[in-house]
Short mmCIF file of C-alpha atoms in Angstrom, two decimals:
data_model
loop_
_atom_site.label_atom_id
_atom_site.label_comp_id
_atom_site.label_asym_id
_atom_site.label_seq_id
_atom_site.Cartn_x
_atom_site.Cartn_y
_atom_site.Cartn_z
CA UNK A 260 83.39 64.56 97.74
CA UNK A 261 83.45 60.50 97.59
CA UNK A 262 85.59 58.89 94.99
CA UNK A 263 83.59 56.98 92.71
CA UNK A 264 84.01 53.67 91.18
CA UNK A 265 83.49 53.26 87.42
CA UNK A 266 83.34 49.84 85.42
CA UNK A 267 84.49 50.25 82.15
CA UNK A 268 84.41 46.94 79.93
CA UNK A 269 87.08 46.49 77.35
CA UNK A 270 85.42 44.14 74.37
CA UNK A 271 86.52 42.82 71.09
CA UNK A 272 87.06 39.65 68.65
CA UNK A 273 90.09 37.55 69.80
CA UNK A 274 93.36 39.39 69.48
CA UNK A 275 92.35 42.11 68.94
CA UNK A 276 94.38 43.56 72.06
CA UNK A 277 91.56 43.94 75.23
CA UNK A 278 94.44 41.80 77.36
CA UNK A 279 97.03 44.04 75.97
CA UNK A 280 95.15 47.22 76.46
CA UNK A 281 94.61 46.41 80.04
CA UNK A 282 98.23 45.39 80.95
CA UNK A 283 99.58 48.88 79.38
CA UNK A 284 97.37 51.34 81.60
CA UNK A 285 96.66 48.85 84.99
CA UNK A 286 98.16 50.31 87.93
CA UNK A 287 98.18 46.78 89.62
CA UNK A 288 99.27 43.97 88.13
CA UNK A 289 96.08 42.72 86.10
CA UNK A 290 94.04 39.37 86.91
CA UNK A 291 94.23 37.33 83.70
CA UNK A 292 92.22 33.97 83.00
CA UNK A 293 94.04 33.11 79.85
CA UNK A 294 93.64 29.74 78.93
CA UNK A 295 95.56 27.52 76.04
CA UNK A 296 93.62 27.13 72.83
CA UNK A 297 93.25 24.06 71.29
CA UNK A 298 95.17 23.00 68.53
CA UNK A 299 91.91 22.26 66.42
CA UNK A 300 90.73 25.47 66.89
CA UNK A 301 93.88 26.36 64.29
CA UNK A 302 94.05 30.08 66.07
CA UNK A 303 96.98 32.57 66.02
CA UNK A 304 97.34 33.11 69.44
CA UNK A 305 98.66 29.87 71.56
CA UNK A 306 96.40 31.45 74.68
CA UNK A 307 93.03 32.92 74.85
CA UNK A 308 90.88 34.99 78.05
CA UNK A 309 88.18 32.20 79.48
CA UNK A 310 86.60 34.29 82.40
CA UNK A 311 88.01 37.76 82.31
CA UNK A 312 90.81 40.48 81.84
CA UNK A 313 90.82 42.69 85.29
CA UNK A 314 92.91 45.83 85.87
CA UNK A 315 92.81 49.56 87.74
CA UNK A 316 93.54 53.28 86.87
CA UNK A 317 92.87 55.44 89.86
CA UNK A 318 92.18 59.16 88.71
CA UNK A 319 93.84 62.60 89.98
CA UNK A 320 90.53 63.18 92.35
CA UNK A 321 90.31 59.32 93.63
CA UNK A 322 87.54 57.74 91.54
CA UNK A 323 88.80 54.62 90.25
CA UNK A 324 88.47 52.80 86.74
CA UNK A 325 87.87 49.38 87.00
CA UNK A 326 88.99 47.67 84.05
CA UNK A 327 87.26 44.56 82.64
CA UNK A 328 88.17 42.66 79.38
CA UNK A 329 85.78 40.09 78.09
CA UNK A 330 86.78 37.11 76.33
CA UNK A 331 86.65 37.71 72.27
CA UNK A 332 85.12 34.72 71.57
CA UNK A 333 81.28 34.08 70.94
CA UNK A 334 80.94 30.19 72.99
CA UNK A 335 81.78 32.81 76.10
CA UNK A 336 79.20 35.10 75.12
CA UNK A 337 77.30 34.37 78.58
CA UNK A 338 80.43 36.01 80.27
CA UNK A 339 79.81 39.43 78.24
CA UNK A 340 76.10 39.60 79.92
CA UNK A 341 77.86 38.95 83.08
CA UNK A 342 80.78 41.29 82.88
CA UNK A 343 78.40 44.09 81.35
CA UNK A 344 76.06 44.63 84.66
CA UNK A 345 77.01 48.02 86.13
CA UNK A 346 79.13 48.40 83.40
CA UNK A 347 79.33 52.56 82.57
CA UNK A 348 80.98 52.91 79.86
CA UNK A 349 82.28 49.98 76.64
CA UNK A 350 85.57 50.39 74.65
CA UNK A 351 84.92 48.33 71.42
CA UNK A 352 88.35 46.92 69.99
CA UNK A 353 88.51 45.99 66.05
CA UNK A 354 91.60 44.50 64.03
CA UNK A 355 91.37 46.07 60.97
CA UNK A 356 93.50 43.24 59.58
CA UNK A 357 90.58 40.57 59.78
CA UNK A 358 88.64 39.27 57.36
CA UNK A 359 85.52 41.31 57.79
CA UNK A 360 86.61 44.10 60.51
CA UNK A 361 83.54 46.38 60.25
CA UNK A 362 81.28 43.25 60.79
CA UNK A 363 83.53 42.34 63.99
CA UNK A 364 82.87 45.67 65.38
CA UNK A 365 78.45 45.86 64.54
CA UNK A 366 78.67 42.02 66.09
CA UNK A 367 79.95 43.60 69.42
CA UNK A 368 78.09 46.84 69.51
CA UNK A 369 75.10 44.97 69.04
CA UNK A 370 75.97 42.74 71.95
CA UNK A 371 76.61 45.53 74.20
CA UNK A 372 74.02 48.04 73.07
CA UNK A 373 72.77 48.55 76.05
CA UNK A 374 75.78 50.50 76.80
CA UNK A 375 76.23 51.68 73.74
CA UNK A 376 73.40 53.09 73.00
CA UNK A 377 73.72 55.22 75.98
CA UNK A 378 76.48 57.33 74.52
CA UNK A 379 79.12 55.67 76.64
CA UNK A 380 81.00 53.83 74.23
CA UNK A 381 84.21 54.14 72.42
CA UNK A 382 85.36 52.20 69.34
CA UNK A 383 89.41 51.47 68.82
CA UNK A 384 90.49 50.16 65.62
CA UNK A 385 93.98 48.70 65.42
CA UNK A 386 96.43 47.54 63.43
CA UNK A 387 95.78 50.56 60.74
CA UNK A 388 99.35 51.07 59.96
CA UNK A 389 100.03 47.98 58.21
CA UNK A 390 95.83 47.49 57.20
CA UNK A 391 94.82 51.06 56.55
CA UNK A 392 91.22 49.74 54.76
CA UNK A 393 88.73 50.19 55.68
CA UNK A 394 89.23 53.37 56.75
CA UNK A 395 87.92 55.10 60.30
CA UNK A 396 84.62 56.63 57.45
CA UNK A 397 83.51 53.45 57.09
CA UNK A 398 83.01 52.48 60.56
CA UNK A 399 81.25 55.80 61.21
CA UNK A 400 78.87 54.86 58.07
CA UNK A 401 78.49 51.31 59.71
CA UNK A 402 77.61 52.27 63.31
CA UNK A 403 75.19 55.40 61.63
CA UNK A 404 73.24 52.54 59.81
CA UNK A 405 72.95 50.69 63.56
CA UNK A 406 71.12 53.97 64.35
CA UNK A 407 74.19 54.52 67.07
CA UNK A 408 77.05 56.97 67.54
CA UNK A 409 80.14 56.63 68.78
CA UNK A 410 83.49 58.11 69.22
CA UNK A 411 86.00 55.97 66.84
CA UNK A 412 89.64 56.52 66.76
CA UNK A 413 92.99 54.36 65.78
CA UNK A 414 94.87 53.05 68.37
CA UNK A 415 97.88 50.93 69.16
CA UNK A 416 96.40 48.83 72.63
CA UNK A 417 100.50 48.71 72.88
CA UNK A 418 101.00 52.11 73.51
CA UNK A 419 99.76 53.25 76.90
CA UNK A 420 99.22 57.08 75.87
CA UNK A 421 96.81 55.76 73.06
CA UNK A 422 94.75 53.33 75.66
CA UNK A 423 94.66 56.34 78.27
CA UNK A 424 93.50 58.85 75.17
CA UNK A 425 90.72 55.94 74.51
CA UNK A 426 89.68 55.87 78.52
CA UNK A 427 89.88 59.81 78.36
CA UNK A 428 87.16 60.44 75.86
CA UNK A 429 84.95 57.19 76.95
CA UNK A 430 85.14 58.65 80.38
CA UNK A 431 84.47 62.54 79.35
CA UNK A 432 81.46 60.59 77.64
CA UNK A 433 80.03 58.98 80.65
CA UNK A 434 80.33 62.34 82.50
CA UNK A 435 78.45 64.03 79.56
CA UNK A 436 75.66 61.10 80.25
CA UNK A 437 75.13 61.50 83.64
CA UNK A 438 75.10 65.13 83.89
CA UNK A 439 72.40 64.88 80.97
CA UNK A 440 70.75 62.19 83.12
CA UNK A 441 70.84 64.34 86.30
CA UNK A 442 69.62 67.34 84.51
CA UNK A 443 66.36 65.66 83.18
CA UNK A 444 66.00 63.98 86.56
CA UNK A 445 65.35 67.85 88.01
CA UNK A 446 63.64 69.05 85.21
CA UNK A 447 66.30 71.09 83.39
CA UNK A 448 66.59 69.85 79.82
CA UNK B 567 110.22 17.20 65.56
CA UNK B 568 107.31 18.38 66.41
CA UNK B 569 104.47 16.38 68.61
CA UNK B 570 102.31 14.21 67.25
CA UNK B 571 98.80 16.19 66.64
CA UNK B 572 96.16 15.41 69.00
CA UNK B 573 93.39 13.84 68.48
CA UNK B 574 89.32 14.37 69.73
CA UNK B 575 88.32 10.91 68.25
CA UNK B 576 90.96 9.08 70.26
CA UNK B 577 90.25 11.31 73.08
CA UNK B 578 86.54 10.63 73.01
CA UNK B 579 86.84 7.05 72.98
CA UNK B 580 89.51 6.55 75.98
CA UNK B 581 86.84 9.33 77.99
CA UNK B 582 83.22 7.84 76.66
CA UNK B 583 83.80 4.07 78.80
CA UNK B 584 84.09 6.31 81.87
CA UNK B 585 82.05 9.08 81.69
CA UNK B 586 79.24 6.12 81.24
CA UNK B 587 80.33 4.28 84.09
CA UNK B 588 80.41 7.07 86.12
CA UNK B 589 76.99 8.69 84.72
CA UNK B 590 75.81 4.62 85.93
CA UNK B 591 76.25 6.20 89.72
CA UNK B 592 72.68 6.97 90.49
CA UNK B 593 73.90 10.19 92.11
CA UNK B 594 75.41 11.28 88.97
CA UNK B 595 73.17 13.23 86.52
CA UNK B 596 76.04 13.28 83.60
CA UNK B 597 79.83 14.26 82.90
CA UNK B 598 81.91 16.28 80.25
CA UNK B 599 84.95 16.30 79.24
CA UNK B 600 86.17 19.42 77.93
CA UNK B 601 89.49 21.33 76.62
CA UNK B 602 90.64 23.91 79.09
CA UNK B 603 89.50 26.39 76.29
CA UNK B 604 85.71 25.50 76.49
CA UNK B 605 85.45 22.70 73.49
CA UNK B 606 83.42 19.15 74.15
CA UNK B 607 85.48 16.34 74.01
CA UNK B 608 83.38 13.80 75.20
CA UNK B 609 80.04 14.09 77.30
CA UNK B 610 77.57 11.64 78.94
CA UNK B 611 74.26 14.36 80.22
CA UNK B 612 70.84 14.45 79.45
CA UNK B 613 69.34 15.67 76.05
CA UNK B 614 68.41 18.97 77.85
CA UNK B 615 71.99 20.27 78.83
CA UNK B 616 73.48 22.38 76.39
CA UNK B 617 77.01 20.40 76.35
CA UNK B 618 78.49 22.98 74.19
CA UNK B 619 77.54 25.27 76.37
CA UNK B 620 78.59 23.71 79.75
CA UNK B 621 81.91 23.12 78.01
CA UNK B 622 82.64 27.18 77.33
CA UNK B 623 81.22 28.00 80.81
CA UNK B 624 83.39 24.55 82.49
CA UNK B 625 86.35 26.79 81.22
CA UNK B 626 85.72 30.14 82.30
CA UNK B 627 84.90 28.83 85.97
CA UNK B 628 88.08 26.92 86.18
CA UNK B 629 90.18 29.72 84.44
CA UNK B 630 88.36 32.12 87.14
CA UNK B 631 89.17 29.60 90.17
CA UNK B 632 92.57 29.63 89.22
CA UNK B 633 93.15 33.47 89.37
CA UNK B 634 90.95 33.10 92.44
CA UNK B 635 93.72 31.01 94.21
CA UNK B 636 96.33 32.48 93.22
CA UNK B 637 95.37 35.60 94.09
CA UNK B 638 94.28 34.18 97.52
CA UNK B 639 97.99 32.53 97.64
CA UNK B 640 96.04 29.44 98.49
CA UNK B 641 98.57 27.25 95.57
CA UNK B 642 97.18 25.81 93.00
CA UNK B 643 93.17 25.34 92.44
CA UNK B 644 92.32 21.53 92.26
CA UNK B 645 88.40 21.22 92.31
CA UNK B 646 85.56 23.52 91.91
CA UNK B 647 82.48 22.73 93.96
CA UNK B 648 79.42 24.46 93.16
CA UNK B 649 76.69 23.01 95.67
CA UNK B 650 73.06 24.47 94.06
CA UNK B 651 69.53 24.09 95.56
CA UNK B 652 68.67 21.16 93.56
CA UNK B 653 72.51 19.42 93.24
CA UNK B 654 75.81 19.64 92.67
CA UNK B 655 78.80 20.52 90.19
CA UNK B 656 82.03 19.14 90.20
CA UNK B 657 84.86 20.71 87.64
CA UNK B 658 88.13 19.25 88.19
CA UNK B 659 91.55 18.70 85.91
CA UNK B 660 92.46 15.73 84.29
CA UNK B 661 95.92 14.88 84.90
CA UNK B 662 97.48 13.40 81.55
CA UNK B 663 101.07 13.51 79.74
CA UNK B 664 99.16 14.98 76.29
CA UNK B 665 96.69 18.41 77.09
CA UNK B 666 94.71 19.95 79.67
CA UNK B 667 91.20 18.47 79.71
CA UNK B 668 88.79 19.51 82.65
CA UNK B 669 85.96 16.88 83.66
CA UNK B 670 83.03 17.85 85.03
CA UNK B 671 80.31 15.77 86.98
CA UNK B 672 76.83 16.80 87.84
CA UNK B 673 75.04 15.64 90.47
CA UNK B 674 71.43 15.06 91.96
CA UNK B 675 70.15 16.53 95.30
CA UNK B 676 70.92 13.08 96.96
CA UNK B 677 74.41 13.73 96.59
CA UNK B 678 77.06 13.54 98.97
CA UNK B 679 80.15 15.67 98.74
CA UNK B 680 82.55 13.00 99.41
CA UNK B 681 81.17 10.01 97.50
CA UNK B 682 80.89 12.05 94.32
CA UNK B 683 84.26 13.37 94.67
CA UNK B 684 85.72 10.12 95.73
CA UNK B 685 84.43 8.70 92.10
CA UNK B 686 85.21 11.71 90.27
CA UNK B 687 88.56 11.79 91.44
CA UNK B 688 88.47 7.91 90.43
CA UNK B 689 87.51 8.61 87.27
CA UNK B 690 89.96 11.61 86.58
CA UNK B 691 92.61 9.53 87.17
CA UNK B 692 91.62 6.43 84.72
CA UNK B 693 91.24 8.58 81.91
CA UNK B 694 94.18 10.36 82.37
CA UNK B 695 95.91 6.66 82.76
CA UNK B 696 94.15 5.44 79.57
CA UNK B 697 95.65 8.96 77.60
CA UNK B 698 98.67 8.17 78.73
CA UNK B 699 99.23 4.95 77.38
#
Protein backbone atom coordinates (compact mmCIF):
# COMPACT_ATOMS: atom_id res chain seq x y z
CA UNK A 1 0.00 0.00 0.00
CA UNK A 2 1.48 3.73 -0.67
CA UNK A 3 1.69 6.06 2.24
CA UNK A 4 -0.38 8.93 1.71
CA UNK A 5 0.12 12.52 2.31
CA UNK A 6 -2.59 14.52 4.12
CA UNK A 7 -2.74 18.46 4.54
CA UNK A 8 -4.37 19.33 7.50
CA UNK A 9 -4.66 23.26 8.13
CA UNK A 10 -4.53 24.49 11.67
CA UNK A 11 -6.70 28.01 11.74
CA UNK A 12 -7.71 30.47 14.32
CA UNK A 13 -7.81 34.30 15.59
CA UNK A 14 -4.31 35.42 16.80
CA UNK A 15 -3.16 33.57 19.87
CA UNK A 16 -5.20 31.44 19.96
CA UNK A 17 -2.36 28.63 19.90
CA UNK A 18 -2.16 27.24 15.89
CA UNK A 19 1.91 28.00 16.38
CA UNK A 20 1.77 26.30 19.65
CA UNK A 21 -0.30 23.41 18.55
CA UNK A 22 2.07 22.69 15.80
CA UNK A 23 5.37 22.88 17.82
CA UNK A 24 3.84 20.25 20.49
CA UNK A 25 3.00 17.32 17.94
CA UNK A 26 5.79 18.23 14.83
CA UNK A 27 8.16 15.53 14.48
CA UNK A 28 10.65 18.01 12.77
CA UNK A 29 11.41 21.06 13.96
CA UNK A 30 8.50 23.35 12.49
CA UNK A 31 9.03 26.24 9.77
CA UNK A 32 7.76 29.40 11.46
CA UNK A 33 7.29 32.92 9.68
CA UNK A 34 6.64 34.85 12.82
CA UNK A 35 7.05 38.31 12.41
CA UNK A 36 7.17 41.34 15.20
CA UNK A 37 3.92 43.22 15.60
CA UNK A 38 3.82 46.68 15.64
CA UNK A 39 3.57 48.60 18.58
CA UNK A 40 0.37 50.46 17.22
CA UNK A 41 -1.28 47.48 16.66
CA UNK A 42 -1.38 47.46 20.84
CA UNK A 43 -1.49 43.34 20.62
CA UNK A 44 -0.61 40.83 23.40
CA UNK A 45 1.72 38.87 21.70
CA UNK A 46 5.22 40.78 20.78
CA UNK A 47 5.29 38.27 17.45
CA UNK A 48 2.71 37.20 15.06
CA UNK A 49 2.72 34.21 11.87
CA UNK A 50 3.03 36.39 8.37
CA UNK A 51 3.20 33.44 5.79
CA UNK A 52 2.72 30.20 7.62
CA UNK A 53 3.14 27.67 10.60
CA UNK A 54 4.63 24.24 8.95
CA UNK A 55 5.14 20.95 10.82
CA UNK A 56 4.94 16.81 10.35
CA UNK A 57 3.39 13.74 12.18
CA UNK A 58 4.16 10.61 10.27
CA UNK A 59 1.53 7.79 11.18
CA UNK A 60 2.13 3.99 12.36
CA UNK A 61 1.41 2.80 8.49
CA UNK A 62 3.60 5.78 6.78
CA UNK A 63 1.04 8.35 5.61
CA UNK A 64 2.17 11.58 6.74
CA UNK A 65 0.28 14.73 8.26
CA UNK A 66 1.38 17.77 6.97
CA UNK A 67 0.74 20.43 9.29
CA UNK A 68 -0.12 24.00 8.20
CA UNK A 69 -1.02 26.99 10.50
CA UNK A 70 -2.42 30.08 8.94
CA UNK A 71 -1.84 33.41 10.19
CA UNK A 72 -4.89 34.58 12.69
CA UNK A 73 -5.19 37.72 11.34
CA UNK A 74 -7.80 38.94 8.65
CA UNK A 75 -5.16 41.63 6.36
CA UNK A 76 -3.53 37.88 5.64
CA UNK A 77 -6.69 36.47 4.71
CA UNK A 78 -5.29 35.88 1.00
CA UNK A 79 -2.79 33.38 2.69
CA UNK A 80 -5.85 31.20 4.14
CA UNK A 81 -7.14 30.71 0.30
CA UNK A 82 -3.64 29.80 -0.40
CA UNK A 83 -2.82 27.49 2.43
CA UNK A 84 -6.42 25.83 2.09
CA UNK A 85 -5.87 24.19 -1.62
CA UNK A 86 -5.57 20.42 -1.11
CA UNK A 87 -6.22 21.01 2.26
CA UNK A 88 -8.23 17.58 3.74
CA UNK A 89 -9.15 18.23 6.73
CA UNK A 90 -9.38 22.10 9.10
CA UNK A 91 -8.79 22.24 12.93
CA UNK A 92 -10.60 25.51 13.99
CA UNK A 93 -8.85 27.05 17.21
CA UNK A 94 -11.06 29.52 19.54
CA UNK A 95 -9.90 31.40 22.85
CA UNK A 96 -12.70 31.29 24.85
CA UNK A 97 -11.21 34.22 26.78
CA UNK A 98 -11.91 36.83 23.88
CA UNK A 99 -14.27 39.20 23.60
CA UNK A 100 -16.74 37.49 21.35
CA UNK A 101 -15.28 33.72 21.09
CA UNK A 102 -18.27 32.08 19.34
CA UNK A 103 -18.14 34.90 16.65
CA UNK A 104 -14.21 34.17 16.25
CA UNK A 105 -14.96 30.64 15.56
CA UNK A 106 -18.39 31.25 12.71
CA UNK A 107 -15.75 34.04 11.18
CA UNK A 108 -13.30 31.11 10.45
CA UNK A 109 -15.64 28.32 9.61
CA UNK A 110 -17.14 30.50 7.23
CA UNK A 111 -13.78 31.22 5.68
CA UNK A 112 -12.93 27.69 5.36
CA UNK A 113 -16.28 26.15 4.56
CA UNK A 114 -15.25 24.57 1.87
CA UNK A 115 -13.59 22.20 4.12
CA UNK A 116 -15.82 22.37 6.57
CA UNK A 117 -18.64 21.68 5.13
CA UNK A 118 -17.24 18.48 3.98
CA UNK A 119 -17.28 16.92 7.40
CA UNK A 120 -13.55 17.27 7.81
CA UNK A 121 -13.28 19.75 10.36
CA UNK A 122 -12.59 19.91 13.99
CA UNK A 123 -13.19 22.84 16.36
CA UNK A 124 -10.71 23.32 19.64
CA UNK A 125 -11.68 25.74 22.15
CA UNK A 126 -9.05 26.80 24.67
CA UNK A 127 -8.40 28.44 27.53
CA UNK A 128 -11.78 26.90 29.27
CA UNK A 129 -10.23 26.41 32.59
CA UNK A 130 -9.80 29.87 33.56
CA UNK A 131 -12.95 31.15 30.85
CA UNK A 132 -15.40 28.30 31.18
CA UNK A 133 -18.38 30.59 29.25
CA UNK A 134 -19.51 30.04 26.87
CA UNK A 135 -19.67 26.66 27.23
CA UNK A 136 -18.77 23.75 24.41
CA UNK A 137 -23.36 23.88 23.91
CA UNK A 138 -23.10 27.01 22.65
CA UNK A 139 -20.71 26.49 19.96
CA UNK A 140 -22.64 23.39 18.87
CA UNK A 141 -25.91 25.79 18.77
CA UNK A 142 -23.70 28.34 16.77
CA UNK A 143 -22.20 26.06 14.09
CA UNK A 144 -26.05 24.16 13.89
CA UNK A 145 -27.43 27.70 12.92
CA UNK A 146 -24.38 27.83 10.05
CA UNK A 147 -26.25 24.72 8.81
CA UNK A 148 -22.68 22.79 9.63
CA UNK A 149 -21.48 20.10 12.02
CA UNK A 150 -18.56 19.59 13.57
CA UNK A 151 -16.71 17.74 16.17
CA UNK A 152 -15.91 20.42 19.12
CA UNK A 153 -13.87 19.61 22.08
CA UNK A 154 -11.58 21.64 24.81
CA UNK A 155 -8.15 21.55 24.42
CA UNK A 156 -4.90 22.84 25.82
CA UNK A 157 -2.70 23.44 22.16
CA UNK A 158 0.10 23.03 25.13
CA UNK A 159 -0.45 19.65 25.80
CA UNK A 160 0.62 17.33 23.02
CA UNK A 161 -1.87 14.35 23.99
CA UNK A 162 -4.79 16.96 23.60
CA UNK A 163 -3.42 18.26 19.94
CA UNK A 164 -2.87 14.46 18.88
CA UNK A 165 -6.64 13.60 20.38
CA UNK A 166 -7.74 16.78 18.06
CA UNK A 167 -5.67 15.27 14.81
CA UNK A 168 -7.14 11.76 15.84
CA UNK A 169 -10.79 12.50 15.41
CA UNK A 170 -10.22 15.19 12.40
CA UNK A 171 -8.35 12.42 10.74
CA UNK A 172 -10.95 9.41 11.63
CA UNK A 173 -13.26 12.17 9.98
CA UNK A 174 -11.52 12.51 6.72
CA UNK A 175 -11.36 8.68 6.49
CA UNK A 176 -15.18 8.56 7.17
CA UNK A 177 -15.36 11.19 4.03
CA UNK A 178 -13.57 9.47 1.64
CA UNK A 179 -14.80 6.09 2.19
CA UNK A 180 -18.39 7.79 1.84
CA UNK A 181 -16.95 9.49 -1.27
CA UNK A 182 -15.58 6.21 -2.71
CA UNK A 183 -18.70 4.36 -1.96
CA UNK A 184 -21.01 6.76 -3.99
CA UNK A 185 -18.32 6.90 -6.66
CA UNK A 186 -19.24 2.86 -7.27
CA UNK A 187 -22.66 3.11 -6.64
CA UNK A 188 -22.98 1.77 -3.08
CA UNK A 189 -24.73 4.36 -0.93
CA UNK B 1 13.31 53.61 30.79
CA UNK B 2 11.59 52.46 28.27
CA UNK B 3 12.04 53.63 24.36
CA UNK B 4 10.58 56.37 23.09
CA UNK B 5 7.19 55.18 21.17
CA UNK B 6 7.41 55.16 17.54
CA UNK B 7 5.90 57.06 15.43
CA UNK B 8 3.97 56.46 11.65
CA UNK B 9 3.65 60.31 11.09
CA UNK B 10 7.38 60.86 11.53
CA UNK B 11 7.97 57.73 9.71
CA UNK B 12 5.83 58.74 6.77
CA UNK B 13 7.36 61.96 6.31
CA UNK B 14 11.27 60.89 6.43
CA UNK B 15 9.88 57.81 3.70
CA UNK B 16 7.26 60.06 1.44
CA UNK B 17 10.51 62.51 -0.16
CA UNK B 18 11.90 59.18 -1.37
CA UNK B 19 9.44 56.95 -2.27
CA UNK B 20 8.48 60.09 -4.75
CA UNK B 21 11.79 60.45 -6.01
CA UNK B 22 12.15 57.07 -6.63
CA UNK B 23 8.42 56.54 -8.08
CA UNK B 24 10.04 59.82 -10.53
CA UNK B 25 12.27 56.77 -12.19
CA UNK B 26 10.24 56.09 -15.24
CA UNK B 27 10.88 52.40 -14.66
CA UNK B 28 9.30 52.57 -11.37
CA UNK B 29 5.49 52.05 -11.21
CA UNK B 30 5.32 52.95 -7.22
CA UNK B 31 6.87 51.99 -3.69
CA UNK B 32 5.63 51.06 -0.07
CA UNK B 33 6.88 51.17 2.88
CA UNK B 34 5.58 48.78 5.23
CA UNK B 35 6.07 47.28 8.96
CA UNK B 36 7.48 43.81 8.85
CA UNK B 37 3.93 42.85 10.18
CA UNK B 38 2.00 43.94 6.96
CA UNK B 39 0.88 47.75 8.04
CA UNK B 40 1.39 50.88 5.37
CA UNK B 41 3.67 53.27 6.48
CA UNK B 42 4.11 55.27 3.63
CA UNK B 43 3.29 54.46 -0.15
CA UNK B 44 3.77 56.22 -3.53
CA UNK B 45 1.50 53.56 -6.31
CA UNK B 46 -1.22 54.14 -8.44
CA UNK B 47 -4.92 54.60 -7.29
CA UNK B 48 -5.55 50.95 -8.44
CA UNK B 49 -3.12 49.03 -6.04
CA UNK B 50 -4.62 47.99 -2.98
CA UNK B 51 -1.67 49.45 -0.64
CA UNK B 52 -3.16 47.88 2.32
CA UNK B 53 -3.17 45.00 0.72
CA UNK B 54 0.38 44.89 -0.84
CA UNK B 55 1.53 45.82 2.65
CA UNK B 56 -0.01 42.37 4.43
CA UNK B 57 1.12 40.32 1.38
CA UNK B 58 4.93 42.52 1.34
CA UNK B 59 5.11 40.73 4.83
CA UNK B 60 4.16 37.32 4.36
CA UNK B 61 6.61 37.04 1.23
CA UNK B 62 9.49 38.37 3.17
CA UNK B 63 8.59 36.37 6.39
CA UNK B 64 8.34 33.25 3.83
CA UNK B 65 11.86 34.18 2.10
CA UNK B 66 13.36 34.22 5.30
CA UNK B 67 12.36 30.63 6.41
CA UNK B 68 13.18 29.89 2.79
CA UNK B 69 16.92 30.77 3.41
CA UNK B 70 17.35 29.60 6.31
CA UNK B 71 16.14 26.52 5.67
CA UNK B 72 18.31 26.47 2.46
CA UNK B 73 21.36 27.54 4.91
CA UNK B 74 21.87 30.18 2.28
CA UNK B 75 22.34 33.13 5.57
CA UNK B 76 20.28 35.63 5.78
CA UNK B 77 17.53 36.69 2.95
CA UNK B 78 18.33 40.29 1.64
CA UNK B 79 16.00 40.93 -1.46
CA UNK B 80 13.06 39.29 -2.94
CA UNK B 81 12.79 39.45 -6.71
CA UNK B 82 9.65 38.53 -8.22
CA UNK B 83 10.16 39.05 -12.14
CA UNK B 84 6.23 38.77 -13.66
CA UNK B 85 5.14 38.82 -17.35
CA UNK B 86 4.37 42.39 -17.38
CA UNK B 87 7.24 43.72 -14.58
CA UNK B 88 8.87 43.44 -11.66
CA UNK B 89 8.76 43.39 -7.67
CA UNK B 90 11.33 44.31 -5.48
CA UNK B 91 10.80 43.68 -1.43
CA UNK B 92 13.80 44.46 0.45
CA UNK B 93 14.63 45.57 4.36
CA UNK B 94 15.25 48.85 5.45
CA UNK B 95 18.18 49.02 7.57
CA UNK B 96 17.47 51.60 10.51
CA UNK B 97 18.48 51.91 14.39
CA UNK B 98 14.38 52.21 15.33
CA UNK B 99 12.06 49.02 13.62
CA UNK B 100 11.96 46.75 10.84
CA UNK B 101 10.32 48.40 7.82
CA UNK B 102 10.38 46.47 4.38
CA UNK B 103 10.28 48.70 1.08
CA UNK B 104 8.97 47.54 -1.82
CA UNK B 105 9.36 48.87 -5.51
CA UNK B 106 7.34 47.92 -8.49
CA UNK B 107 8.42 48.05 -11.71
CA UNK B 108 7.36 48.29 -15.50
CA UNK B 109 8.24 45.70 -18.22
CA UNK B 110 11.16 48.04 -19.33
CA UNK B 111 12.87 47.27 -16.29
CA UNK B 112 16.22 46.19 -15.75
CA UNK B 113 17.22 44.06 -12.80
CA UNK B 114 20.21 45.96 -11.91
CA UNK B 115 19.18 49.59 -12.39
CA UNK B 116 16.08 49.11 -10.27
CA UNK B 117 17.95 47.44 -7.63
CA UNK B 118 20.83 49.79 -7.81
CA UNK B 119 18.10 52.71 -6.86
CA UNK B 120 16.22 50.68 -4.55
CA UNK B 121 19.10 49.79 -2.68
CA UNK B 122 19.84 53.73 -2.90
CA UNK B 123 16.84 54.51 -1.57
CA UNK B 124 16.78 51.85 1.32
CA UNK B 125 19.64 53.23 2.58
CA UNK B 126 18.54 57.14 2.70
CA UNK B 127 15.59 56.42 4.54
CA UNK B 128 17.09 54.33 6.88
CA UNK B 129 19.85 57.34 7.24
CA UNK B 130 17.05 59.95 7.59
CA UNK B 131 15.33 57.44 10.63
CA UNK B 132 18.31 57.38 12.10
CA UNK B 133 18.98 60.81 12.72
Amino acid sequence: MTAKDYKLIFTGTMGAGKTTAIASISEIPPVRTDVATSESQLASKTTTTAAFDYGEVSLPQGDILRLYGTPGQTRFSFMWNILSEGALGVIVLVDNSRPDPVQDMRDYVDAFRDVVGRSRAVIGIGRMDSHPDPDIDVYYDAIGQLGLDAPIMSVDVRRRDDVLVMLDVLFNQIEAAEAEAEMDTVGIA
Amino acid sequence: MSAAPKNDDLDRAACQPHLEALARNKEVLGALISTVDGFEIAAEVRATTSVKKLAAMTSSLLALAEATSQEGEVGNCIDVVIEASEGMVLVMDVPNDSRKLLLTVLCNKAATLGSVLWAARNTRTAIGSDMNR
